[in-house]
Amino acid sequence: MFLVNLSEKEKQLFLQASLHISHSDEKFSDEEKLVIVTLCQEMAIPVSNELTQSLDEVLNELKQIASPPIKRSIVFELAGVIMADEVYADSEKALMARISDALGVDIEVSEESVRLITQMSEIYKSAAKLIRG
């Protein structure tokens, strides 16, 4: 949704962060894989499931180059990756808190992002049900 505003470098770093967060609960679900593909399409970058940087490297680079709105966008979009499988595991919560802290984004933004993503998912399901009849 908001990834179009990222620079090419930020897109690559976001992809790496998405992969790290997708693997944080030790389950890289089909839903998470599909979200990664969709996000890569949105960003117009090649799809990759290969981790090439540590999460610390990714966060350090993002902290240096991303503006505050971009950092909040990244946290919001990462919430979408986490919630793709509709499970918010403790390991994912801890990682979101770590990412938010590293990027200087209030944890409330992270928590509100997960809440909004959950609401958006429910609205989408309701609309699909309406259309199916």
Coordinates of C-alpha atoms in Angstrom, one line a residue:
M1 CA 0.0 0.0 0.0
F2 CA 2.7 2.5 1.0
L3 CA 5.8 0.8 -0.5
V4 CA 5.7 2.9 -3.6
N5 CA 7.3 5.7 -1.6
L6 CA 10.4 3.7 -0.8
S7 CA 13.7 4.3 -2.5
E8 CA 15.2 1.3 -4.3
K9 CA 17.6 0.7 -1.4
E10 CA 14.8 0.9 1.1
K11 CA 12.7 -1.6 -1.0
Q12 CA 15.6 -4.1 -0.8
L13 CA 16.0 -3.5 2.9
F14 CA 12.2 -3.9 3.5
L15 CA 12.2 -7.2 1.6
Q16 CA 15.0 -8.4 3.8
A17 CA 13.1 -7.3 6.9
S18 CA 10.0 -9.0 5.6
L19 CA 11.9 -12.3 5.1
H20 CA 13.3 -12.1 8.6
I21 CA 9.9 -11.5 10.1
S22 CA 8.4 -14.3 8.1
H23 CA 10.9 -16.7 9.5
S24 CA 10.7 -15.5 13.1
D25 CA 8.1 -18.0 14.2
E26 CA 10.1 -20.8 12.4
K27 CA 7.2 -21.2 9.9
F28 CA 7.4 -19.6 6.5
S29 CA 3.7 -20.1 5.6
D30 CA 2.2 -20.2 2.1
E31 CA 0.3 -17.0 3.1
E32 CA 3.5 -15.2 4.0
K33 CA 5.2 -16.3 0.8
L34 CA 2.2 -15.0 -1.2
V35 CA 2.4 -11.7 0.7
I36 CA 6.1 -11.4 -0.1
V37 CA 5.4 -12.0 -3.8
T38 CA 2.6 -9.4 -3.7
L39 CA 4.8 -6.9 -2.0
C40 CA 7.6 -7.4 -4.5
Q41 CA 5.2 -6.8 -7.3
E42 CA 4.0 -3.6 -5.6
M43 CA 7.6 -2.4 -5.3
A44 CA 8.4 -3.6 -8.8
I45 CA 11.4 -5.6 -7.6
P46 CA 12.3 -9.2 -8.3
V47 CA 10.9 -11.7 -5.9
S48 CA 13.5 -13.3 -3.6
N49 CA 13.2 -15.5 -0.6
E50 CA 16.9 -15.4 0.1
L51 CA 18.2 -13.7 3.3
T52 CA 21.4 -11.8 2.3
Q53 CA 21.7 -9.5 5.4
S54 CA 21.3 -9.9 9.1
L55 CA 18.4 -8.2 10.6
D56 CA 20.7 -5.9 12.5
E57 CA 22.4 -4.8 9.3
V58 CA 19.0 -4.1 7.7
L59 CA 17.8 -2.1 10.7
N60 CA 21.0 -0.1 11.0
E61 CA 20.8 0.9 7.3
L62 CA 17.1 1.7 7.5
K63 CA 17.7 3.8 10.6
Q64 CA 20.3 5.8 8.8
I65 CA 18.5 6.4 5.4
A66 CA 14.8 6.3 6.0
S67 CA 12.7 9.2 7.0
P68 CA 10.2 9.0 9.9
P69 CA 7.2 8.5 7.7
I70 CA 9.0 5.8 5.7
K71 CA 10.0 4.0 9.0
R72 CA 6.3 4.1 10.1
S73 CA 5.3 2.7 6.6
I74 CA 7.8 -0.1 7.0
V75 CA 6.4 -1.0 10.4
F76 CA 2.9 -0.9 9.1
E77 CA 3.7 -3.1 6.1
L78 CA 5.7 -5.6 8.2
A79 CA 2.5 -5.9 10.4
G80 CA 0.8 -7.1 7.2
V81 CA 3.5 -9.7 6.6
I82 CA 3.1 -11.0 10.1
M83 CA -0.7 -11.1 10.0
A84 CA -0.7 -12.9 6.6
D85 CA -1.2 -16.2 8.4
E86 CA -3.6 -14.6 10.9
V87 CA -1.2 -15.7 13.8
Y88 CA 0.6 -13.1 15.9
A89 CA 3.1 -15.3 17.8
D90 CA 5.0 -14.1 20.8
S91 CA 8.2 -14.3 18.7
E92 CA 6.6 -12.1 16.1
K93 CA 5.5 -9.6 18.8
A94 CA 9.0 -9.5 20.2
L95 CA 10.5 -8.9 16.8
M96 CA 8.1 -6.1 15.9
A97 CA 9.0 -4.5 19.2
R98 CA 12.7 -4.8 18.4
I99 CA 12.2 -3.4 14.9
S100 CA 10.1 -0.5 16.1
D101 CA 12.7 0.3 18.8
A102 CA 15.6 0.1 16.3
L103 CA 13.8 2.4 13.9
G104 CA 12.7 4.8 16.6
V105 CA 9.0 4.1 15.9
D106 CA 6.7 4.1 19.0
I107 CA 5.6 0.6 19.9
E108 CA 2.0 2.0 19.8
V109 CA 2.4 2.5 16.0
S110 CA 3.4 -1.2 15.7
E111 CA 0.4 -2.3 17.8
E112 CA -2.0 -0.1 16.0
S113 CA -0.7 -1.4 12.7
V114 CA -1.4 -5.0 13.6
R115 CA -4.9 -3.9 14.8
L116 CA -5.6 -2.1 11.5
I117 CA -4.3 -4.9 9.4
T118 CA -6.6 -7.3 11.3
Q119 CA -9.6 -5.0 10.7
M120 CA -8.7 -4.6 7.0
S121 CA -8.5 -8.4 6.7
E122 CA -11.9 -8.8 8.2
I123 CA -13.4 -6.2 5.9
Y124 CA -11.9 -7.9 2.9
K125 CA -13.4 -11.3 4.0
S126 CA -16.8 -9.7 4.5
A127 CA -16.6 -8.1 1.1
A128 CA -15.6 -11.4 -0.5
K129 CA -18.5 -13.2 1.3
L130 CA -20.9 -10.5 0.0
I131 CA -19.7 -10.9 -3.6
R132 CA -19.9 -14.7 -3.5
G133 CA -23.5 -14.4 -2.3

